[in-house]
Coordinates of C-alpha atoms in Angstrom, one line a residue:
Chain A
M2 CA 33.3 -28.4 -68.2
G3 CA 30.9 -30.6 -66.3
D4 CA 33.5 -31.7 -63.8
S5 CA 34.7 -28.1 -63.2
R6 CA 31.1 -27.0 -62.6
L7 CA 30.5 -29.8 -60.1
V8 CA 33.7 -28.9 -58.3
L9 CA 32.5 -25.3 -58.1
V10 CA 29.1 -26.4 -56.7
I11 CA 30.8 -28.6 -54.1
V12 CA 33.2 -25.8 -53.1
S13 CA 30.4 -23.2 -52.9
V14 CA 28.3 -25.5 -50.8
V15 CA 31.1 -26.1 -48.4
I16 CA 31.9 -22.4 -48.3
G17 CA 28.2 -21.7 -47.6
I18 CA 28.1 -24.2 -44.8
V19 CA 31.3 -22.9 -43.2
L20 CA 30.2 -19.3 -43.6
F21 CA 26.9 -20.1 -41.9
N22 CA 28.6 -21.9 -39.0
V23 CA 31.1 -19.0 -38.6
L24 CA 28.6 -16.2 -38.8
I25 CA 25.6 -17.7 -37.2
G26 CA 26.1 -21.3 -36.1
T27 CA 23.7 -24.0 -35.0
P28 CA 21.4 -22.4 -32.5
K29 CA 21.3 -23.8 -29.0
V30 CA 18.9 -23.9 -26.2
G31 CA 20.8 -23.4 -23.0
I32 CA 19.7 -25.6 -20.0
I33 CA 20.4 -24.2 -16.6
T34 CA 19.6 -26.4 -13.6
L35 CA 18.8 -24.7 -10.3
D36 CA 18.6 -27.6 -7.8
T37 CA 19.6 -25.7 -4.7
P38 CA 18.6 -23.4 -1.9
I39 CA 20.1 -19.9 -2.4
L40 CA 21.8 -19.2 0.8
S41 CA 25.5 -18.6 0.1
E42 CA 27.3 -16.0 -1.9
K43 CA 28.9 -18.7 -4.0
T44 CA 25.6 -20.2 -5.0
K45 CA 24.3 -16.8 -5.9
Y46 CA 27.3 -16.0 -8.1
D47 CA 27.3 -19.4 -9.7
I48 CA 23.7 -18.9 -10.8
I49 CA 24.3 -15.3 -12.0
D50 CA 27.4 -16.5 -13.9
M51 CA 25.3 -19.1 -15.7
L52 CA 22.7 -16.6 -16.6
R53 CA 25.3 -14.2 -17.9
Y54 CA 26.9 -16.9 -19.9
A55 CA 23.6 -17.8 -21.5
R56 CA 22.9 -14.1 -22.2
E57 CA 26.3 -13.4 -23.8
D58 CA 26.8 -16.6 -25.8
P59 CA 25.6 -15.8 -29.3
S60 CA 24.9 -19.4 -30.1
I61 CA 22.4 -19.7 -27.2
K62 CA 19.1 -18.4 -28.6
A63 CA 16.8 -19.5 -25.7
V64 CA 17.2 -20.7 -22.1
V65 CA 15.4 -23.3 -20.1
I66 CA 15.8 -23.2 -16.3
N67 CA 15.1 -26.5 -14.6
M68 CA 13.9 -25.3 -11.2
N69 CA 14.0 -27.3 -7.9
S70 CA 14.5 -24.7 -5.2
P71 CA 12.8 -23.8 -1.9
G72 CA 14.2 -20.3 -2.3
G73 CA 16.8 -18.5 -0.2
E74 CA 18.1 -15.2 1.2
A75 CA 15.9 -12.3 0.0
T76 CA 18.6 -10.1 -1.5
K77 CA 20.3 -13.0 -3.3
V78 CA 17.0 -14.1 -4.8
E79 CA 16.1 -10.6 -5.9
E80 CA 19.5 -10.2 -7.7
I81 CA 18.9 -13.5 -9.5
Y82 CA 15.4 -12.4 -10.4
L83 CA 16.7 -9.2 -11.9
E84 CA 19.3 -11.1 -13.9
V85 CA 16.6 -13.4 -15.3
L86 CA 14.7 -10.3 -16.4
K87 CA 17.8 -9.0 -18.1
L88 CA 18.2 -12.3 -19.9
R89 CA 14.5 -12.4 -20.9
A90 CA 14.9 -9.0 -22.5
K91 CA 17.3 -10.6 -25.0
K92 CA 16.4 -14.3 -25.2
P93 CA 13.3 -16.3 -24.2
V94 CA 13.4 -18.0 -20.8
V95 CA 11.2 -20.9 -19.9
V96 CA 11.1 -22.5 -16.5
S97 CA 10.4 -26.2 -16.0
V98 CA 9.6 -26.8 -12.4
D99 CA 10.7 -30.2 -11.1
S100 CA 9.5 -30.9 -7.6
K101 CA 9.4 -27.3 -6.2
A102 CA 9.7 -23.6 -7.0
L103 CA 8.8 -22.3 -3.6
S104 CA 9.2 -18.8 -2.2
G105 CA 12.4 -17.4 -3.7
G106 CA 12.4 -20.2 -6.2
Y107 CA 9.0 -19.0 -7.5
Y108 CA 10.2 -15.4 -7.3
I109 CA 12.9 -16.3 -9.8
A110 CA 10.5 -18.4 -11.9
S111 CA 8.0 -15.6 -12.2
A112 CA 10.5 -13.6 -14.3
A113 CA 10.4 -16.2 -17.1
N114 CA 8.3 -16.0 -20.3
F115 CA 6.6 -19.3 -19.5
I116 CA 6.4 -21.7 -16.6
Y117 CA 5.9 -25.5 -16.9
V118 CA 5.0 -27.6 -13.9
K119 CA 4.3 -31.3 -13.2
P120 CA 0.9 -32.0 -11.8
S121 CA 2.3 -32.6 -8.3
S122 CA 5.0 -29.9 -8.4
E123 CA 4.9 -27.5 -5.5
I124 CA 4.9 -23.8 -6.4
G125 CA 4.1 -20.6 -4.6
N126 CA 4.7 -20.0 -0.9
I127 CA 5.0 -16.3 -1.6
G128 CA 6.2 -14.5 1.5
V129 CA 9.1 -13.8 3.8
I130 CA 10.4 -15.6 6.8
S131 CA 12.8 -14.3 9.4
I132 CA 13.8 -14.4 13.0
M133 CA 12.9 -11.4 15.2
P134 CA 15.8 -9.4 16.6
E135 CA 16.5 -10.0 20.3
P136 CA 15.7 -7.0 22.4
W137 CA 19.1 -5.6 23.3
K138 CA 20.0 -4.6 26.9
P139 CA 22.9 -2.3 27.4
D140 CA 25.8 -3.5 29.5
N141 CA 29.1 -2.1 30.6
E142 CA 31.3 -4.3 28.4
Q143 CA 30.0 -3.4 25.0
I144 CA 29.5 0.2 23.8
T145 CA 27.3 1.1 20.9
T146 CA 26.4 4.5 19.5
G147 CA 22.8 4.0 18.8
P148 CA 19.8 2.1 20.2
F149 CA 19.5 -0.2 17.1
K150 CA 23.2 -0.8 16.5
V151 CA 22.9 -4.4 17.6
S152 CA 19.3 -5.4 16.8
G153 CA 18.9 -3.3 13.7
T154 CA 15.5 -2.0 14.6
S155 CA 12.7 -2.6 17.0
R156 CA 10.8 -5.9 16.9
K157 CA 7.6 -4.1 15.9
K158 CA 9.3 -2.2 13.0
Y159 CA 11.1 -5.4 12.0
A160 CA 7.8 -7.1 11.4
A161 CA 6.6 -4.2 9.3
Q162 CA 9.8 -4.3 7.3
A163 CA 9.3 -8.0 6.6
D164 CA 5.8 -7.1 5.4
A165 CA 7.2 -4.5 3.1
I166 CA 9.6 -7.0 1.6
K167 CA 6.7 -9.3 1.1
Q168 CA 4.8 -6.6 -0.7
G169 CA 7.7 -6.2 -3.1
F170 CA 7.6 -9.9 -3.8
I171 CA 3.9 -9.9 -4.5
M172 CA 4.2 -6.8 -6.7
A173 CA 7.0 -8.5 -8.7
V174 CA 4.8 -11.6 -9.3
M175 CA 1.8 -9.6 -10.2
F176 CA 3.8 -7.5 -12.7
Q177 CA 5.4 -10.4 -14.4
R178 CA 2.3 -12.7 -14.5
G179 CA 0.0 -9.8 -15.4
D180 CA -3.3 -10.8 -16.9
K181 CA -2.5 -14.5 -16.6
L182 CA -3.0 -14.3 -12.8
Q183 CA -6.4 -15.5 -11.6
V184 CA -5.9 -14.7 -7.9
D185 CA -5.6 -11.4 -6.1
S186 CA -2.8 -10.1 -3.9
E187 CA -4.7 -11.1 -0.8
R188 CA -4.7 -14.8 -1.8
L189 CA -1.0 -14.6 -2.8
S190 CA -0.3 -13.0 0.7
C191 CA -1.5 -16.2 2.3
A192 CA 1.8 -17.8 1.2
E193 CA 0.1 -21.0 0.2
I194 CA 1.9 -23.8 -1.6
F195 CA -0.1 -24.7 -4.7
L196 CA 0.1 -28.0 -6.6
G197 CA 1.2 -27.7 -10.2
T198 CA -2.3 -28.2 -11.5
E199 CA -3.7 -25.6 -9.1
G200 CA -0.9 -23.2 -10.1
V201 CA -2.0 -23.5 -13.7
R202 CA -5.6 -22.9 -12.8
Y203 CA -4.7 -19.8 -10.8
G204 CA -2.4 -18.5 -13.5
I205 CA 0.7 -18.8 -11.3
A206 CA 2.1 -21.3 -13.8
D207 CA 1.3 -21.7 -17.5
A208 CA 1.0 -25.4 -18.4
V209 CA 1.6 -28.9 -17.2
G210 CA 4.6 -30.3 -19.1
T211 CA 8.0 -31.8 -19.0
G212 CA 11.5 -30.5 -19.4
S213 CA 11.5 -31.4 -23.1
D214 CA 8.2 -29.5 -23.5
A215 CA 10.0 -26.5 -21.9
T216 CA 12.8 -26.9 -24.4
L217 CA 10.4 -27.1 -27.4
K218 CA 8.6 -24.0 -26.1
A219 CA 11.7 -22.0 -25.6
A220 CA 12.9 -22.9 -29.1
K221 CA 9.5 -21.9 -30.5
V222 CA 9.4 -18.6 -28.8
A223 CA 13.0 -17.9 -30.0
G224 CA 11.9 -18.8 -33.5
I225 CA 14.3 -21.7 -33.9
A226 CA 13.1 -24.9 -35.6
H227 CA 16.2 -27.1 -35.2
Y228 CA 18.7 -26.8 -32.4
D229 CA 21.2 -28.4 -30.1
T230 CA 21.0 -28.2 -26.3
L231 CA 23.8 -27.0 -24.1
D232 CA 24.0 -28.0 -20.5
V233 CA 25.3 -24.7 -19.0
N234 CA 26.0 -26.2 -15.6
E235 CA 28.3 -28.7 -17.3
A236 CA 29.9 -26.2 -19.6
M237 CA 30.8 -24.0 -16.6
N238 CA 31.5 -26.9 -14.3
I239 CA 29.0 -25.9 -11.7
T240 CA 27.2 -28.3 -9.4
F241 CA 25.0 -27.6 -6.4
G242 CA 25.0 -29.8 -3.3
G243 CA 23.3 -27.7 -0.7
R244 CA 20.1 -28.7 1.1
F245 CA 18.0 -26.6 3.3
H246 CA 16.8 -28.5 6.4
G247 CA 15.2 -25.8 8.4
I248 CA 15.5 -22.4 10.1
A249 CA 18.6 -23.6 12.0
D250 CA 20.5 -23.6 8.7
L251 CA 19.9 -19.9 8.1
N252 CA 22.9 -17.7 8.6
E253 CA 23.2 -16.6 12.2
T254 CA 23.9 -12.9 12.3
I255 CA 23.5 -10.4 15.0
V256 CA 21.2 -8.3 12.8
P257 CA 18.6 -10.7 11.5
T258 CA 18.2 -11.5 7.8
N259 CA 15.1 -11.9 5.7
Y260 CA 14.5 -15.0 3.5
Y261 CA 12.2 -16.0 0.7
I262 CA 12.4 -19.7 1.7
Y263 CA 10.1 -22.5 2.4
Q264 CA 10.6 -24.1 5.8
E265 CA 8.8 -27.3 6.6
L266 CA 7.4 -27.6 10.1
E267 CA 9.6 -29.6 12.4
E268 CA 8.1 -32.6 14.1
Chain B
M6 CA 32.7 -13.4 -64.0
R7 CA 29.9 -15.8 -64.6
K8 CA 31.7 -18.4 -62.4
V9 CA 32.0 -15.8 -59.6
K10 CA 28.3 -15.0 -59.8
F11 CA 27.5 -18.7 -59.8
V12 CA 29.6 -19.3 -56.7
V13 CA 28.1 -16.4 -54.9
L14 CA 24.6 -17.6 -55.8
V15 CA 25.3 -21.2 -54.6
I16 CA 26.8 -19.9 -51.4
T17 CA 23.9 -17.6 -50.8
I18 CA 21.4 -20.4 -51.5
V19 CA 23.2 -22.8 -49.1
F20 CA 23.4 -20.1 -46.4
L21 CA 19.7 -19.2 -46.7
A22 CA 18.7 -22.8 -46.8
Q23 CA 20.5 -23.4 -43.5
L24 CA 19.0 -20.2 -42.1
L25 CA 15.5 -21.4 -42.9
F26 CA 16.3 -24.9 -41.6
F27 CA 17.3 -23.5 -38.2
Y28 CA 15.3 -20.3 -37.9
R29 CA 11.6 -19.7 -38.5
G30 CA 11.1 -16.4 -36.6
V31 CA 12.6 -13.8 -34.3
Y32 CA 12.1 -13.4 -30.6
L33 CA 10.1 -10.3 -29.6
P34 CA 10.8 -9.8 -25.9
P35 CA 7.9 -8.7 -23.8
P36 CA 8.1 -5.3 -22.1
T37 CA 10.1 -5.6 -18.9
N38 CA 7.6 -4.4 -16.3
M39 CA 9.5 -3.4 -13.2
P40 CA 7.4 -2.9 -10.0
D41 CA 7.8 0.4 -8.3
F42 CA 9.7 -0.9 -5.4
L43 CA 10.3 2.6 -4.1
S44 CA 6.6 3.1 -3.5
I45 CA 6.6 0.4 -0.8
T46 CA 6.6 1.7 2.7
T47 CA 6.8 0.1 6.1
N48 CA 3.4 0.5 7.8
S49 CA 3.7 0.5 11.6
S50 CA 1.9 2.9 13.9
T51 CA 3.5 4.4 17.0
P52 CA 2.1 5.1 20.5
I53 CA 0.1 8.3 20.9
E54 CA -0.4 10.5 24.0
I55 CA -3.8 10.5 25.7
N56 CA -5.4 12.2 28.6
D57 CA -6.3 9.8 31.4
S58 CA -9.0 11.2 33.6
F59 CA -10.1 9.2 36.5
I60 CA -11.6 9.2 40.0
S61 CA -9.2 7.9 42.6
G62 CA -10.1 4.9 44.8
N63 CA -8.7 2.5 47.3
G64 CA -8.2 -1.2 47.1
T65 CA -6.0 -4.1 45.8
V66 CA -5.6 -5.6 42.5
L67 CA -4.3 -9.2 42.7
V68 CA -2.2 -10.5 39.8
D69 CA -1.9 -14.3 39.4
L70 CA 1.6 -15.7 39.2
S71 CA 0.8 -19.1 40.8
H72 CA -0.2 -21.0 37.7
E73 CA 3.1 -20.9 35.8
N74 CA 1.8 -17.9 33.9
N75 CA 3.5 -17.4 30.6
F76 CA 3.9 -13.6 30.3
N77 CA 6.4 -10.9 31.1
V78 CA 5.4 -9.0 34.2
G79 CA 7.2 -5.9 32.8
D80 CA 4.7 -5.9 29.9
L81 CA 2.0 -4.9 32.4
N82 CA 3.8 -1.7 33.5
I83 CA 1.5 0.7 31.7
L84 CA -1.7 -0.9 33.1
L85 CA -0.2 -1.2 36.6
S86 CA 0.9 2.4 36.6
R87 CA -2.7 3.5 35.7
I88 CA -4.0 1.3 38.6
I89 CA -1.5 2.7 41.0
A90 CA -2.3 6.2 39.9
R91 CA -5.9 5.5 40.8
G92 CA -4.8 4.9 44.4
Y93 CA -4.9 1.1 44.2
H94 CA -2.3 -1.4 45.5
I95 CA -0.9 -4.2 43.4
E96 CA -0.3 -7.7 44.9
Y97 CA 1.1 -10.8 43.3
L98 CA -0.2 -14.2 44.0
H99 CA 2.8 -16.6 44.0
S100 CA 2.8 -20.4 44.1
G101 CA 1.9 -21.7 47.5
S102 CA 0.1 -18.5 48.5
N103 CA -3.4 -18.8 50.0
L104 CA -5.9 -17.8 47.3
T105 CA -8.8 -17.4 49.7
D106 CA -6.9 -14.9 51.9
H107 CA -5.7 -12.9 48.9
L108 CA -9.0 -12.7 47.2
S109 CA -10.8 -11.7 50.3
D110 CA -8.6 -8.5 50.4
S111 CA -8.8 -7.8 46.7
T112 CA -11.1 -5.8 44.5
S113 CA -10.0 -7.4 41.3
F114 CA -8.1 -10.5 40.1
V115 CA -6.0 -10.6 37.0
V116 CA -5.2 -13.9 35.3
I117 CA -2.8 -14.0 32.3
S118 CA -1.9 -17.0 30.2
P119 CA -1.7 -19.7 33.0
T120 CA 0.0 -22.8 31.8
S121 CA -1.2 -24.9 34.7
S122 CA -4.9 -25.5 35.1
F123 CA -7.1 -24.0 37.8
L124 CA -8.4 -26.8 40.0
E125 CA -12.0 -27.0 40.8
A126 CA -11.5 -25.7 44.3
D127 CA -9.7 -22.6 43.0
V128 CA -12.4 -22.1 40.3
N129 CA -15.0 -22.2 43.1
L130 CA -13.1 -19.6 45.1
V131 CA -13.0 -17.3 42.1
R132 CA -16.7 -17.9 41.5
E133 CA -17.4 -16.8 45.1
F134 CA -15.2 -13.8 44.7
I135 CA -17.2 -12.7 41.6
D136 CA -20.5 -13.4 43.1
G137 CA -19.4 -11.3 46.1
G138 CA -18.8 -8.3 43.8
G139 CA -15.2 -8.9 42.7
R140 CA -13.9 -8.4 39.2
L141 CA -11.9 -10.7 37.0
L142 CA -9.7 -9.9 34.1
L143 CA -8.7 -12.8 31.9
L144 CA -6.0 -12.3 29.2
S145 CA -4.5 -14.8 26.9
E146 CA -2.9 -15.0 23.4
P147 CA -2.4 -17.8 20.9
I148 CA 1.4 -17.5 21.0
N149 CA 1.5 -18.8 24.6
K150 CA -0.1 -22.2 25.1
N151 CA -2.0 -22.0 28.2
K152 CA -4.8 -23.4 30.3
I153 CA -6.9 -20.3 30.8
N154 CA -10.1 -22.0 29.7
S155 CA -9.9 -24.1 33.0
L156 CA -11.1 -20.9 34.7
A157 CA -12.8 -19.0 31.8
V158 CA -15.5 -21.6 31.1
E159 CA -16.9 -21.1 34.6
F160 CA -17.8 -17.6 33.5
G161 CA -19.3 -18.3 30.1
T162 CA -16.1 -17.5 28.3
L163 CA -13.9 -19.6 25.9
F164 CA -10.6 -18.6 24.4
W165 CA -10.6 -20.2 21.0
N166 CA -7.7 -22.3 19.7
D167 CA -7.0 -19.9 16.8
Y168 CA -5.4 -16.7 15.8
L169 CA -7.0 -14.0 13.9
Y170 CA -5.4 -12.3 10.8
N171 CA -6.3 -9.8 8.2
L172 CA -4.4 -9.7 4.9
K173 CA -6.2 -6.5 3.6
E174 CA -5.5 -4.0 6.3
N175 CA -3.2 -4.4 9.3
D176 CA -0.5 -2.7 11.3
G177 CA 2.5 -4.0 9.5
N178 CA 1.8 -7.8 9.7
F179 CA -1.1 -10.0 8.9
R180 CA -1.5 -10.9 12.6
Y181 CA -1.6 -7.3 13.8
I182 CA -5.3 -6.6 13.3
Y183 CA -7.2 -3.3 13.5
L184 CA -10.4 -3.3 15.6
T185 CA -13.0 -0.7 15.0
E186 CA -16.3 -2.4 16.0
F187 CA -17.3 -1.6 19.5
V188 CA -20.4 -2.2 21.6
E189 CA -21.0 0.8 23.8
N190 CA -19.6 -0.1 27.2
N191 CA -17.2 1.4 29.8
I192 CA -14.4 -0.7 28.4
T193 CA -15.0 0.7 24.9
N194 CA -15.6 4.2 26.0
G195 CA -13.7 6.7 23.8
L196 CA -12.3 3.9 21.4
R197 CA -12.2 4.5 17.7
K198 CA -9.5 2.1 16.5
I199 CA -7.3 -0.3 18.4
V200 CA -4.7 -2.8 17.4
F201 CA -4.3 -6.4 18.7
Y202 CA -1.0 -8.2 18.0
T203 CA -1.9 -11.9 17.4
S204 CA -5.2 -12.3 19.1
S205 CA -7.4 -15.3 19.5
S206 CA -11.1 -15.1 19.1
V207 CA -13.0 -15.2 22.4
F208 CA -16.5 -16.7 22.9
G209 CA -18.8 -14.9 25.2
N210 CA -20.8 -11.6 25.3
G211 CA -18.7 -9.7 22.7
I212 CA -18.0 -6.0 23.1
I213 CA -15.1 -5.6 20.6
F214 CA -15.1 -7.3 17.2
T215 CA -13.0 -7.6 14.1
D216 CA -14.2 -6.5 10.7
N217 CA -15.5 -8.9 8.1
N218 CA -12.2 -9.2 6.3
T219 CA -10.6 -10.9 9.3
Y220 CA -9.8 -14.6 9.1
S221 CA -9.7 -17.2 11.9
S222 CA -6.8 -19.6 11.5
S223 CA -8.8 -22.6 12.7
S224 CA -11.8 -22.2 10.4
G225 CA -10.0 -20.5 7.5
E226 CA -13.1 -18.4 7.1
K227 CA -13.3 -14.6 7.2
G228 CA -15.9 -13.0 9.5
R229 CA -16.7 -10.8 12.4
Y230 CA -15.0 -12.3 15.5
S231 CA -15.2 -11.1 19.0
V232 CA -11.8 -10.5 20.7
V233 CA -13.1 -8.9 24.0
V234 CA -16.0 -10.2 25.9
M235 CA -17.7 -9.1 29.1
N236 CA -19.8 -11.6 31.1
E237 CA -21.3 -12.0 34.6
D238 CA -23.0 -8.7 34.7
S239 CA -19.9 -6.8 33.6
R240 CA -17.7 -8.4 36.3
V241 CA -15.7 -10.6 34.1
L242 CA -13.6 -9.2 31.2
A243 CA -11.8 -11.5 28.8
I244 CA -9.4 -10.3 26.2
G245 CA -7.7 -12.4 23.4
D246 CA -4.4 -10.5 23.3
V247 CA -1.8 -9.5 25.8
T248 CA 0.8 -7.8 23.7
F249 CA -1.3 -4.6 23.2
L250 CA -0.7 -3.7 26.8
A251 CA 3.1 -3.2 26.4
E252 CA 5.2 -0.6 24.8
P253 CA 5.6 0.0 21.8
Y254 CA 2.4 -1.8 21.0
N255 CA 0.2 0.6 22.9
V256 CA -0.6 2.4 19.7
M257 CA -3.8 4.2 18.4
D258 CA -6.4 3.9 21.1
N259 CA -4.7 1.1 22.9
N260 CA -3.7 3.5 25.7
R261 CA -7.3 4.6 26.0
L262 CA -8.3 0.9 26.3
I263 CA -5.6 0.3 28.9
C264 CA -7.0 3.2 31.0
N265 CA -10.6 1.8 30.6
I266 CA -9.3 -1.6 31.9
A267 CA -7.7 0.2 34.8
D268 CA -11.0 1.8 35.6
F269 CA -12.6 -1.7 35.5
L270 CA -10.0 -3.2 37.8
A271 CA -9.7 -0.1 40.1
P272 CA -13.1 1.4 40.4
P273 CA -13.6 4.6 42.3
D274 CA -13.8 4.4 46.1
A275 CA -17.4 3.8 47.4
T276 CA -16.8 6.4 50.3
P277 CA -18.6 9.6 49.4
E278 CA -16.2 12.4 50.1
P279 CA -14.1 14.0 49.2
A280 CA -13.5 12.7 45.7
E281 CA -11.0 14.2 43.4
I282 CA -10.8 13.8 39.7
Y283 CA -7.3 13.6 38.3
S284 CA -6.0 14.0 34.8
T285 CA -2.6 12.8 33.7
T286 CA -1.0 12.3 30.3
V287 CA -0.3 8.8 29.3
N288 CA 2.5 8.4 26.9
S289 CA 5.8 6.6 26.6
T290 CA 7.7 9.3 28.4
N291 CA 5.4 10.0 31.4
K292 CA 6.2 7.3 33.9
T293 CA 5.8 9.4 37.1
L294 CA 3.0 9.2 39.6
T295 CA 2.4 12.9 39.7
N296 CA -1.1 13.6 38.7
D297 CA -2.5 17.0 37.8
T298 CA -5.7 17.6 39.8
I299 CA -8.1 19.4 37.5
F300 CA -10.9 19.9 40.0
N301 CA -12.4 18.6 43.2
A302 CA -15.8 17.1 43.1
S303 CA -17.9 15.9 45.9
M304 CA -19.6 12.5 45.4
Q305 CA -22.6 13.8 47.3
E306 CA -23.5 16.3 44.6

């Protein structure tokens, strides 16, 4: 009798363990590394694919984004920002800023539940950069059907459009940071780069901490006490190699493009 | 039956134990606040039509092109058209031309963004010109590095090495500043609101100022900065922006300011009679020289 009961217990325990792993499984914290400017379609879709993977994988209960980006093309950044919001609606997202989350990098980070920075991380640079359209002069070799077919708009209007895009950026940051923010929109409009410690003081970031602090925080917000981590970049075989050197790297198009990107002054 | 219940119980306990081991709570997502992106509008004013009333005169306005001046002559078209409408003649001072000869025949001298310095001899010539009743217009803007102070300092004027910006209220960019503070003067006559497009502050006897929310890039402080000054008994006019002169930047009361500057550079003829007052519409479409005479007035009355 005793042996049979022991066997029953062992079998039941095994069934219990297997059932748990099949139905729920060991929870994971997904780690996504964004160590890139966001200038190409491929980079944008790689990032969005990783965010979707994290959102749809039932074993991933929380996400940490390791951020090291100077930003990128405005529309690409905005799409990634919206995808982070979608992810956040389902699972907690914590950003751990490495050396920089500037401009578009910060735009994306602002969508997270929590932002960790190192003391000397660089964050902020909230604004838009672009190149003015060249005034177009008509010639006999090229025919267009409207005055702004080539330039897109007048230089004066173009500046105003860039300002409108900036307003959207600031609005997005103020909405996501809410009462945590200790600076007003005028200060954000300056497009300053803040050190990590300044960022925490001004409510642009939440705390000084490491990547593992971010993982612990993400797990805590998700309500998970023990977990594995999953390198999403590795799982999806995605690596980034792009570097942004300056305005000359930006896409050359006839109609200018707007960027949320940090450009260092050339010597 | 008892065995089945026992198995189910053990499975449940093991399952719950693992659940409690891994999970201690649930995630409550915060509300997703989406900004109202559709409420954002582009803010950029457009040129408005004004009525330019003036008394015609006769003389020459000399425009300096002999100091590698960094500006587009075409951007002066509105101002030059107003000067020509007033009966004045425009001359350009090219490199190698004799400044003495040209100044002696001129009523006014216009210097814009020179990139080579005025030498002492030339500064003295301009000083003599001013002392003899001539008028001087100095224009510069921070975008173009230039040597305007090599002449300006002679007349108590300094173009500051800054640009002014306002993050609270502007014409579509933080560098496009509104100006609403005016000292009563012929240059500010009729002005309520003008816009300058990347202006430096100008040291001197200020007649147009920024509001207190405007910053200087050099000090990083906000304050009330002068952008237009008038010195030497109203003979020297210095302005910290050039772009406002050109289309489509001649918005709000900029056209009125341009007409007032034209009055400064092309004052009415000193000969007493007959004098005619003209009125013409200044807008982006009226580029003709036909003026509508509204009445004749004798200067002797």
